């Protein structure tokens, strides 16, 4: 998480300053984060959403900026399947495939938000039914919630008042 945040901050700073060193540092932090935690794979998607919502650059430039991140992911996956073996845990030997994990993440997000707002039945053990498709109500509601939050923040940033001083 720390590497992802640092990488995102450096990516945002690069878009303001256009200094190549900040971009390379962002790629380096992304690589370190990818080697430390596999969930870092979603970072380029977060960068894409950030770029589309908050940056005033065209889509071609965004794709050029994000291409090295996706290339690093491809290299990592090839190495992960062939050379890198982290002991008993294997990337593709889990009971859940990556698509099911993605669908489950939205469902768990909704459950955690509900617990945050209304903390009932707090205990360590939780059971979550695994969604089988995108059309599961919990998955659809989590996608809708994330979309609504993105639109809210986009509107919030577009409607900010001018900060000019009046004489």
mmCIF file with all atom_site columns, C-alpha atoms in Angstrom:
data_model
loop_
_atom_site.group_PDB
_atom_site.id
_atom_site.type_symbol
_atom_site.label_atom_id
_atom_site.label_alt_id
_atom_site.label_comp_id
_atom_site.label_asym_id
_atom_site.label_entity_id
_atom_site.label_seq_id
_atom_site.pdbx_PDB_ins_code
_atom_site.Cartn_x
_atom_site.Cartn_y
_atom_site.Cartn_z
_atom_site.occupancy
_atom_site.B_iso_or_equiv
_atom_site.pdbx_formal_charge
_atom_site.auth_seq_id
_atom_site.auth_comp_id
_atom_site.auth_asym_id
_atom_site.auth_atom_id
_atom_site.pdbx_PDB_model_num
ATOM 1   C CA . UNK A 1 1   ? 0.000   0.000   0.000   1.00 0.00 ? 1   UNK A CA 1
ATOM 2   C CA . UNK A 1 2   ? 2.808   2.394   0.837   1.00 0.00 ? 2   UNK A CA 1
ATOM 3   C CA . UNK A 1 3   ? 4.553   1.713   -2.458  1.00 0.00 ? 3   UNK A CA 1
ATOM 4   C CA . UNK A 1 4   ? 1.296   2.189   -4.343  1.00 0.00 ? 4   UNK A CA 1
ATOM 5   C CA . UNK A 1 5   ? 0.626   5.537   -2.670  1.00 0.00 ? 5   UNK A CA 1
ATOM 6   C CA . UNK A 1 6   ? 4.173   6.737   -3.241  1.00 0.00 ? 6   UNK A CA 1
ATOM 7   C CA . UNK A 1 7   ? 4.012   5.604   -6.854  1.00 0.00 ? 7   UNK A CA 1
ATOM 8   C CA . UNK A 1 8   ? 0.680   7.395   -7.348  1.00 0.00 ? 8   UNK A CA 1
ATOM 9   C CA . UNK A 1 9   ? 2.001   10.578  -5.738  1.00 0.00 ? 9   UNK A CA 1
ATOM 10  C CA . UNK A 1 10  ? 5.095   10.506  -7.938  1.00 0.00 ? 10  UNK A CA 1
ATOM 11  C CA . UNK A 1 11  ? 2.927   9.832   -11.005 1.00 0.00 ? 11  UNK A CA 1
ATOM 12  C CA . UNK A 1 12  ? 0.748   12.838  -10.128 1.00 0.00 ? 12  UNK A CA 1
ATOM 13  C CA . UNK A 1 13  ? 3.829   14.964  -9.437  1.00 0.00 ? 13  UNK A CA 1
ATOM 14  C CA . UNK A 1 14  ? 5.293   13.968  -12.808 1.00 0.00 ? 14  UNK A CA 1
ATOM 15  C CA . UNK A 1 15  ? 2.145   15.183  -14.544 1.00 0.00 ? 15  UNK A CA 1
ATOM 16  C CA . UNK A 1 16  ? 2.618   18.572  -12.883 1.00 0.00 ? 16  UNK A CA 1
ATOM 17  C CA . UNK A 1 17  ? 6.378   18.968  -13.346 1.00 0.00 ? 17  UNK A CA 1
ATOM 18  C CA . UNK A 1 18  ? 7.162   16.688  -16.340 1.00 0.00 ? 18  UNK A CA 1
ATOM 19  C CA . UNK A 1 19  ? 10.475  15.706  -14.727 1.00 0.00 ? 19  UNK A CA 1
ATOM 20  C CA . UNK A 1 20  ? 11.669  12.346  -15.946 1.00 0.00 ? 20  UNK A CA 1
ATOM 21  C CA . UNK A 1 21  ? 13.198  11.401  -12.578 1.00 0.00 ? 21  UNK A CA 1
ATOM 22  C CA . UNK A 1 22  ? 9.813   11.505  -10.832 1.00 0.00 ? 22  UNK A CA 1
ATOM 23  C CA . UNK A 1 23  ? 8.361   9.212   -13.497 1.00 0.00 ? 23  UNK A CA 1
ATOM 24  C CA . UNK A 1 24  ? 11.251  6.770   -13.123 1.00 0.00 ? 24  UNK A CA 1
ATOM 25  C CA . UNK A 1 25  ? 10.890  6.867   -9.332  1.00 0.00 ? 25  UNK A CA 1
ATOM 26  C CA . UNK A 1 26  ? 7.199   6.121   -9.744  1.00 0.00 ? 26  UNK A CA 1
ATOM 27  C CA . UNK A 1 27  ? 8.053   3.093   -11.895 1.00 0.00 ? 27  UNK A CA 1
ATOM 28  C CA . UNK A 1 28  ? 10.668  1.982   -9.354  1.00 0.00 ? 28  UNK A CA 1
ATOM 29  C CA . UNK A 1 29  ? 8.191   2.232   -6.462  1.00 0.00 ? 29  UNK A CA 1
ATOM 30  C CA . UNK A 1 30  ? 5.651   0.349   -8.537  1.00 0.00 ? 30  UNK A CA 1
ATOM 31  C CA . UNK A 1 31  ? 8.184   -2.428  -9.186  1.00 0.00 ? 31  UNK A CA 1
ATOM 32  C CA . UNK A 1 32  ? 9.127   -2.677  -5.501  1.00 0.00 ? 32  UNK A CA 1
ATOM 33  C CA . UNK A 1 33  ? 5.470   -2.746  -4.556  1.00 0.00 ? 33  UNK A CA 1
ATOM 34  C CA . UNK A 1 34  ? 4.779   -5.439  -7.127  1.00 0.00 ? 34  UNK A CA 1
ATOM 35  C CA . UNK A 1 35  ? 7.574   -7.566  -5.707  1.00 0.00 ? 35  UNK A CA 1
ATOM 36  C CA . UNK A 1 36  ? 6.316   -7.074  -2.164  1.00 0.00 ? 36  UNK A CA 1
ATOM 37  C CA . UNK A 1 37  ? 2.583   -7.526  -2.742  1.00 0.00 ? 37  UNK A CA 1
ATOM 38  C CA . UNK A 1 38  ? 0.781   -8.923  -5.772  1.00 0.00 ? 38  UNK A CA 1
ATOM 39  C CA . UNK A 1 39  ? -2.247  -6.706  -5.265  1.00 0.00 ? 39  UNK A CA 1
ATOM 40  C CA . UNK A 1 40  ? -0.103  -3.918  -6.695  1.00 0.00 ? 40  UNK A CA 1
ATOM 41  C CA . UNK A 1 41  ? -1.253  -5.226  -10.092 1.00 0.00 ? 41  UNK A CA 1
ATOM 42  C CA . UNK A 1 42  ? -4.343  -2.991  -9.827  1.00 0.00 ? 42  UNK A CA 1
ATOM 43  C CA . UNK A 1 43  ? -2.264  0.193   -9.483  1.00 0.00 ? 43  UNK A CA 1
ATOM 44  C CA . UNK A 1 44  ? -2.185  1.071   -13.202 1.00 0.00 ? 44  UNK A CA 1
ATOM 45  C CA . UNK A 1 45  ? -5.986  0.898   -13.215 1.00 0.00 ? 45  UNK A CA 1
ATOM 46  C CA . UNK A 1 46  ? -6.040  3.357   -10.313 1.00 0.00 ? 46  UNK A CA 1
ATOM 47  C CA . UNK A 1 47  ? -3.577  5.551   -12.232 1.00 0.00 ? 47  UNK A CA 1
ATOM 48  C CA . UNK A 1 48  ? -5.869  5.338   -15.266 1.00 0.00 ? 48  UNK A CA 1
ATOM 49  C CA . UNK A 1 49  ? -8.924  6.369   -13.253 1.00 0.00 ? 49  UNK A CA 1
ATOM 50  C CA . UNK A 1 50  ? -6.933  9.200   -11.669 1.00 0.00 ? 50  UNK A CA 1
ATOM 51  C CA . UNK A 1 51  ? -5.710  10.373  -15.068 1.00 0.00 ? 51  UNK A CA 1
ATOM 52  C CA . UNK A 1 52  ? -9.155  10.297  -16.646 1.00 0.00 ? 52  UNK A CA 1
ATOM 53  C CA . UNK A 1 53  ? -10.854 12.068  -13.764 1.00 0.00 ? 53  UNK A CA 1
ATOM 54  C CA . UNK A 1 54  ? -8.308  14.630  -12.656 1.00 0.00 ? 54  UNK A CA 1
ATOM 55  C CA . UNK A 1 55  ? -5.768  15.312  -15.380 1.00 0.00 ? 55  UNK A CA 1
ATOM 56  C CA . UNK A 1 56  ? -6.315  17.491  -18.394 1.00 0.00 ? 56  UNK A CA 1
ATOM 57  C CA . UNK A 1 57  ? -4.398  15.337  -20.883 1.00 0.00 ? 57  UNK A CA 1
ATOM 58  C CA . UNK A 1 58  ? -5.601  13.357  -23.863 1.00 0.00 ? 58  UNK A CA 1
ATOM 59  C CA . UNK A 1 59  ? -6.162  9.604   -23.834 1.00 0.00 ? 59  UNK A CA 1
ATOM 60  C CA . UNK A 1 60  ? -3.238  8.864   -26.143 1.00 0.00 ? 60  UNK A CA 1
ATOM 61  C CA . UNK A 1 61  ? -0.789  10.477  -23.732 1.00 0.00 ? 61  UNK A CA 1
ATOM 62  C CA . UNK A 1 62  ? -2.365  8.580   -20.831 1.00 0.00 ? 62  UNK A CA 1
ATOM 63  C CA . UNK A 1 63  ? -1.878  5.286   -22.658 1.00 0.00 ? 63  UNK A CA 1
ATOM 64  C CA . UNK A 1 64  ? 1.758   6.167   -23.404 1.00 0.00 ? 64  UNK A CA 1
ATOM 65  C CA . UNK A 1 65  ? 2.352   7.031   -19.736 1.00 0.00 ? 65  UNK A CA 1
ATOM 66  C CA . UNK A 1 66  ? 0.725   3.836   -18.450 1.00 0.00 ? 66  UNK A CA 1
ATOM 67  C CA . UNK A 1 67  ? 2.259   1.432   -20.982 1.00 0.00 ? 67  UNK A CA 1
ATOM 68  C CA . UNK A 1 68  ? 5.460   0.839   -18.929 1.00 0.00 ? 68  UNK A CA 1
ATOM 69  C CA . UNK A 1 69  ? 3.361   -0.097  -15.887 1.00 0.00 ? 69  UNK A CA 1
ATOM 70  C CA . UNK A 1 70  ? 1.466   -2.727  -17.876 1.00 0.00 ? 70  UNK A CA 1
ATOM 71  C CA . UNK A 1 71  ? 4.749   -3.940  -19.381 1.00 0.00 ? 71  UNK A CA 1
ATOM 72  C CA . UNK A 1 72  ? 6.168   -4.385  -15.872 1.00 0.00 ? 72  UNK A CA 1
ATOM 73  C CA . UNK A 1 73  ? 3.062   -6.364  -14.913 1.00 0.00 ? 73  UNK A CA 1
ATOM 74  C CA . UNK A 1 74  ? 3.512   -8.626  -17.947 1.00 0.00 ? 74  UNK A CA 1
ATOM 75  C CA . UNK A 1 75  ? 7.184   -9.192  -17.091 1.00 0.00 ? 75  UNK A CA 1
ATOM 76  C CA . UNK A 1 76  ? 6.265   -9.902  -13.478 1.00 0.00 ? 76  UNK A CA 1
ATOM 77  C CA . UNK A 1 77  ? 3.597   -12.443 -14.457 1.00 0.00 ? 77  UNK A CA 1
ATOM 78  C CA . UNK A 1 78  ? 6.000   -14.261 -16.787 1.00 0.00 ? 78  UNK A CA 1
ATOM 79  C CA . UNK A 1 79  ? 8.632   -14.371 -14.050 1.00 0.00 ? 79  UNK A CA 1
ATOM 80  C CA . UNK A 1 80  ? 6.067   -15.378 -11.461 1.00 0.00 ? 80  UNK A CA 1
ATOM 81  C CA . UNK A 1 81  ? 4.879   -18.318 -13.525 1.00 0.00 ? 81  UNK A CA 1
ATOM 82  C CA . UNK A 1 82  ? 8.358   -19.503 -14.448 1.00 0.00 ? 82  UNK A CA 1
ATOM 83  C CA . UNK A 1 83  ? 11.131  -18.484 -12.047 1.00 0.00 ? 83  UNK A CA 1
ATOM 84  C CA . UNK A 1 84  ? 9.728   -16.860 -8.920  1.00 0.00 ? 84  UNK A CA 1
ATOM 85  C CA . UNK A 1 85  ? 8.238   -19.395 -6.544  1.00 0.00 ? 85  UNK A CA 1
ATOM 86  C CA . UNK A 1 86  ? 7.397   -18.136 -3.081  1.00 0.00 ? 86  UNK A CA 1
ATOM 87  C CA . UNK A 1 87  ? 7.230   -21.460 -1.280  1.00 0.00 ? 87  UNK A CA 1
ATOM 88  C CA . UNK A 1 88  ? 3.923   -23.134 -0.582  1.00 0.00 ? 88  UNK A CA 1
ATOM 89  C CA . UNK A 1 89  ? 1.833   -20.300 -1.984  1.00 0.00 ? 89  UNK A CA 1
ATOM 90  C CA . UNK A 1 90  ? 1.385   -20.390 -5.708  1.00 0.00 ? 90  UNK A CA 1
ATOM 91  C CA . UNK A 1 91  ? -0.268  -17.699 -7.774  1.00 0.00 ? 91  UNK A CA 1
ATOM 92  C CA . UNK A 1 92  ? -2.527  -20.031 -9.727  1.00 0.00 ? 92  UNK A CA 1
ATOM 93  C CA . UNK A 1 93  ? -2.978  -22.936 -7.295  1.00 0.00 ? 93  UNK A CA 1
ATOM 94  C CA . UNK A 1 94  ? -5.530  -21.157 -5.125  1.00 0.00 ? 94  UNK A CA 1
ATOM 95  C CA . UNK A 1 95  ? -9.090  -22.341 -4.944  1.00 0.00 ? 95  UNK A CA 1
ATOM 96  C CA . UNK A 1 96  ? -10.303 -18.981 -6.273  1.00 0.00 ? 96  UNK A CA 1
ATOM 97  C CA . UNK A 1 97  ? -9.272  -17.654 -9.645  1.00 0.00 ? 97  UNK A CA 1
ATOM 98  C CA . UNK A 1 98  ? -8.475  -13.986 -10.217 1.00 0.00 ? 98  UNK A CA 1
ATOM 99  C CA . UNK A 1 99  ? -11.873 -13.109 -11.713 1.00 0.00 ? 99  UNK A CA 1
ATOM 100 C CA . UNK A 1 100 ? -13.659 -14.547 -8.700  1.00 0.00 ? 100 UNK A CA 1
ATOM 101 C CA . UNK A 1 101 ? -11.318 -12.604 -6.400  1.00 0.00 ? 101 UNK A CA 1
ATOM 102 C CA . UNK A 1 102 ? -12.142 -9.424  -8.304  1.00 0.00 ? 102 UNK A CA 1
ATOM 103 C CA . UNK A 1 103 ? -15.872 -10.062 -7.944  1.00 0.00 ? 103 UNK A CA 1
ATOM 104 C CA . UNK A 1 104 ? -15.441 -10.928 -4.288  1.00 0.00 ? 104 UNK A CA 1
ATOM 105 C CA . UNK A 1 105 ? -13.491 -7.720  -3.583  1.00 0.00 ? 105 UNK A CA 1
ATOM 106 C CA . UNK A 1 106 ? -16.498 -5.555  -4.438  1.00 0.00 ? 106 UNK A CA 1
ATOM 107 C CA . UNK A 1 107 ? -18.789 -7.638  -2.298  1.00 0.00 ? 107 UNK A CA 1
ATOM 108 C CA . UNK A 1 108 ? -16.398 -7.468  0.667   1.00 0.00 ? 108 UNK A CA 1
ATOM 109 C CA . UNK A 1 109 ? -16.056 -3.708  0.161   1.00 0.00 ? 109 UNK A CA 1
ATOM 110 C CA . UNK A 1 110 ? -19.807 -3.269  0.548   1.00 0.00 ? 110 UNK A CA 1
ATOM 111 C CA . UNK A 1 111 ? -19.818 -5.456  3.651   1.00 0.00 ? 111 UNK A CA 1
ATOM 112 C CA . UNK A 1 112 ? -16.972 -3.494  5.259   1.00 0.00 ? 112 UNK A CA 1
ATOM 113 C CA . UNK A 1 113 ? -18.652 -0.177  4.482   1.00 0.00 ? 113 UNK A CA 1
ATOM 114 C CA . UNK A 1 114 ? -21.862 -1.471  6.021   1.00 0.00 ? 114 UNK A CA 1
ATOM 115 C CA . UNK A 1 115 ? -19.947 -2.543  9.141   1.00 0.00 ? 115 UNK A CA 1
ATOM 116 C CA . UNK A 1 116 ? -18.278 0.858   9.291   1.00 0.00 ? 116 UNK A CA 1
ATOM 117 C CA . UNK A 1 117 ? -21.605 2.683   9.142   1.00 0.00 ? 117 UNK A CA 1
ATOM 118 C CA . UNK A 1 118 ? -23.619 0.250   11.272  1.00 0.00 ? 118 UNK A CA 1
ATOM 119 C CA . UNK A 1 119 ? -21.266 -1.869  13.445  1.00 0.00 ? 119 UNK A CA 1
ATOM 120 C CA . UNK A 1 120 ? -23.432 -4.846  14.334  1.00 0.00 ? 120 UNK A CA 1
ATOM 121 C CA . UNK A 1 121 ? -22.362 -8.457  14.907  1.00 0.00 ? 121 UNK A CA 1
ATOM 122 C CA . UNK A 1 122 ? -18.696 -7.632  15.308  1.00 0.00 ? 122 UNK A CA 1
ATOM 123 C CA . UNK A 1 123 ? -16.659 -10.802 15.551  1.00 0.00 ? 123 UNK A CA 1
ATOM 124 C CA . UNK A 1 124 ? -13.547 -12.236 13.973  1.00 0.00 ? 124 UNK A CA 1
ATOM 125 C CA . UNK A 1 125 ? -15.135 -14.865 11.809  1.00 0.00 ? 125 UNK A CA 1
ATOM 126 C CA . UNK A 1 126 ? -17.064 -13.827 8.717   1.00 0.00 ? 126 UNK A CA 1
ATOM 127 C CA . UNK A 1 127 ? -18.533 -15.821 5.875   1.00 0.00 ? 127 UNK A CA 1
ATOM 128 C CA . UNK A 1 128 ? -19.019 -14.364 2.446   1.00 0.00 ? 128 UNK A CA 1
ATOM 129 C CA . UNK A 1 129 ? -20.805 -16.165 -0.340  1.00 0.00 ? 129 UNK A CA 1
ATOM 130 C CA . UNK A 1 130 ? -18.654 -16.202 -3.441  1.00 0.00 ? 130 UNK A CA 1
ATOM 131 C CA . UNK A 1 131 ? -20.293 -14.370 -6.356  1.00 0.00 ? 131 UNK A CA 1
ATOM 132 C CA . UNK A 1 132 ? -20.481 -16.286 -9.607  1.00 0.00 ? 132 UNK A CA 1
ATOM 133 C CA . UNK A 1 133 ? -21.103 -13.391 -12.006 1.00 0.00 ? 133 UNK A CA 1
ATOM 134 C CA . UNK A 1 134 ? -20.961 -9.632  -12.383 1.00 0.00 ? 134 UNK A CA 1
ATOM 135 C CA . UNK A 1 135 ? -24.744 -9.555  -12.069 1.00 0.00 ? 135 UNK A CA 1
ATOM 136 C CA . UNK A 1 136 ? -24.667 -10.532 -8.400  1.00 0.00 ? 136 UNK A CA 1
ATOM 137 C CA . UNK A 1 137 ? -26.455 -7.694  -6.507  1.00 0.00 ? 137 UNK A CA 1
ATOM 138 C CA . UNK A 1 138 ? -23.509 -7.065  -4.175  1.00 0.00 ? 138 UNK A CA 1
ATOM 139 C CA . UNK A 1 139 ? -21.063 -6.856  -7.090  1.00 0.00 ? 139 UNK A CA 1
ATOM 140 C CA . UNK A 1 140 ? -23.334 -4.525  -9.053  1.00 0.00 ? 140 UNK A CA 1
ATOM 141 C CA . UNK A 1 141 ? -23.899 -2.311  -6.023  1.00 0.00 ? 141 UNK A CA 1
ATOM 142 C CA . UNK A 1 142 ? -20.159 -2.075  -5.319  1.00 0.00 ? 142 UNK A CA 1
ATOM 143 C CA . UNK A 1 143 ? -19.461 -1.101  -8.940  1.00 0.00 ? 143 UNK A CA 1
ATOM 144 C CA . UNK A 1 144 ? -22.248 1.472   -8.777  1.00 0.00 ? 144 UNK A CA 1
ATOM 145 C CA . UNK A 1 145 ? -20.895 2.833   -5.499  1.00 0.00 ? 145 UNK A CA 1
ATOM 146 C CA . UNK A 1 146 ? -17.364 3.194   -6.884  1.00 0.00 ? 146 UNK A CA 1
ATOM 147 C CA . UNK A 1 147 ? -18.690 4.865   -10.028 1.00 0.00 ? 147 UNK A CA 1
ATOM 148 C CA . UNK A 1 148 ? -20.820 7.269   -7.951  1.00 0.00 ? 148 UNK A CA 1
ATOM 149 C CA . UNK A 1 149 ? -17.831 8.150   -5.755  1.00 0.00 ? 149 UNK A CA 1
ATOM 150 C CA . UNK A 1 150 ? -15.722 8.820   -8.838  1.00 0.00 ? 150 UNK A CA 1
ATOM 151 C CA . UNK A 1 151 ? -18.387 11.060  -10.350 1.00 0.00 ? 151 UNK A CA 1
ATOM 152 C CA . UNK A 1 152 ? -18.848 12.863  -7.029  1.00 0.00 ? 152 UNK A CA 1
ATOM 153 C CA . UNK A 1 153 ? -15.147 13.646  -6.751  1.00 0.00 ? 153 UNK A CA 1
ATOM 154 C CA . UNK A 1 154 ? -14.985 14.676  -10.394 1.00 0.00 ? 154 UNK A CA 1
ATOM 155 C CA . UNK A 1 155 ? -17.885 17.082  -9.906  1.00 0.00 ? 155 UNK A CA 1
ATOM 156 C CA . UNK A 1 156 ? -16.339 18.328  -6.684  1.00 0.00 ? 156 UNK A CA 1
ATOM 157 C CA . UNK A 1 157 ? -13.084 19.152  -8.438  1.00 0.00 ? 157 UNK A CA 1
ATOM 158 C CA . UNK A 1 158 ? -14.749 20.741  -11.472 1.00 0.00 ? 158 UNK A CA 1
ATOM 159 C CA . UNK A 1 159 ? -16.900 23.036  -9.320  1.00 0.00 ? 159 UNK A CA 1
ATOM 160 C CA . UNK A 1 160 ? -14.182 24.409  -7.071  1.00 0.00 ? 160 UNK A CA 1
ATOM 161 C CA . UNK A 1 161 ? -14.353 28.211  -6.806  1.00 0.00 ? 161 UNK A CA 1
ATOM 162 C CA . UNK A 1 162 ? -11.619 30.493  -8.064  1.00 0.00 ? 162 UNK A CA 1
ATOM 163 C CA . UNK A 1 163 ? -9.141  31.470  -5.419  1.00 0.00 ? 163 UNK A CA 1
ATOM 164 C CA . UNK A 1 164 ? -8.472  34.952  -6.745  1.00 0.00 ? 164 UNK A CA 1
ATOM 165 C CA . UNK A 1 165 ? -8.080  37.668  -4.189  1.00 0.00 ? 165 UNK A CA 1
ATOM 166 C CA . UNK A 1 166 ? -10.485 40.542  -4.437  1.00 0.00 ? 166 UNK A CA 1
ATOM 167 C CA . UNK A 1 167 ? -9.030  44.038  -3.977  1.00 0.00 ? 167 UNK A CA 1
#
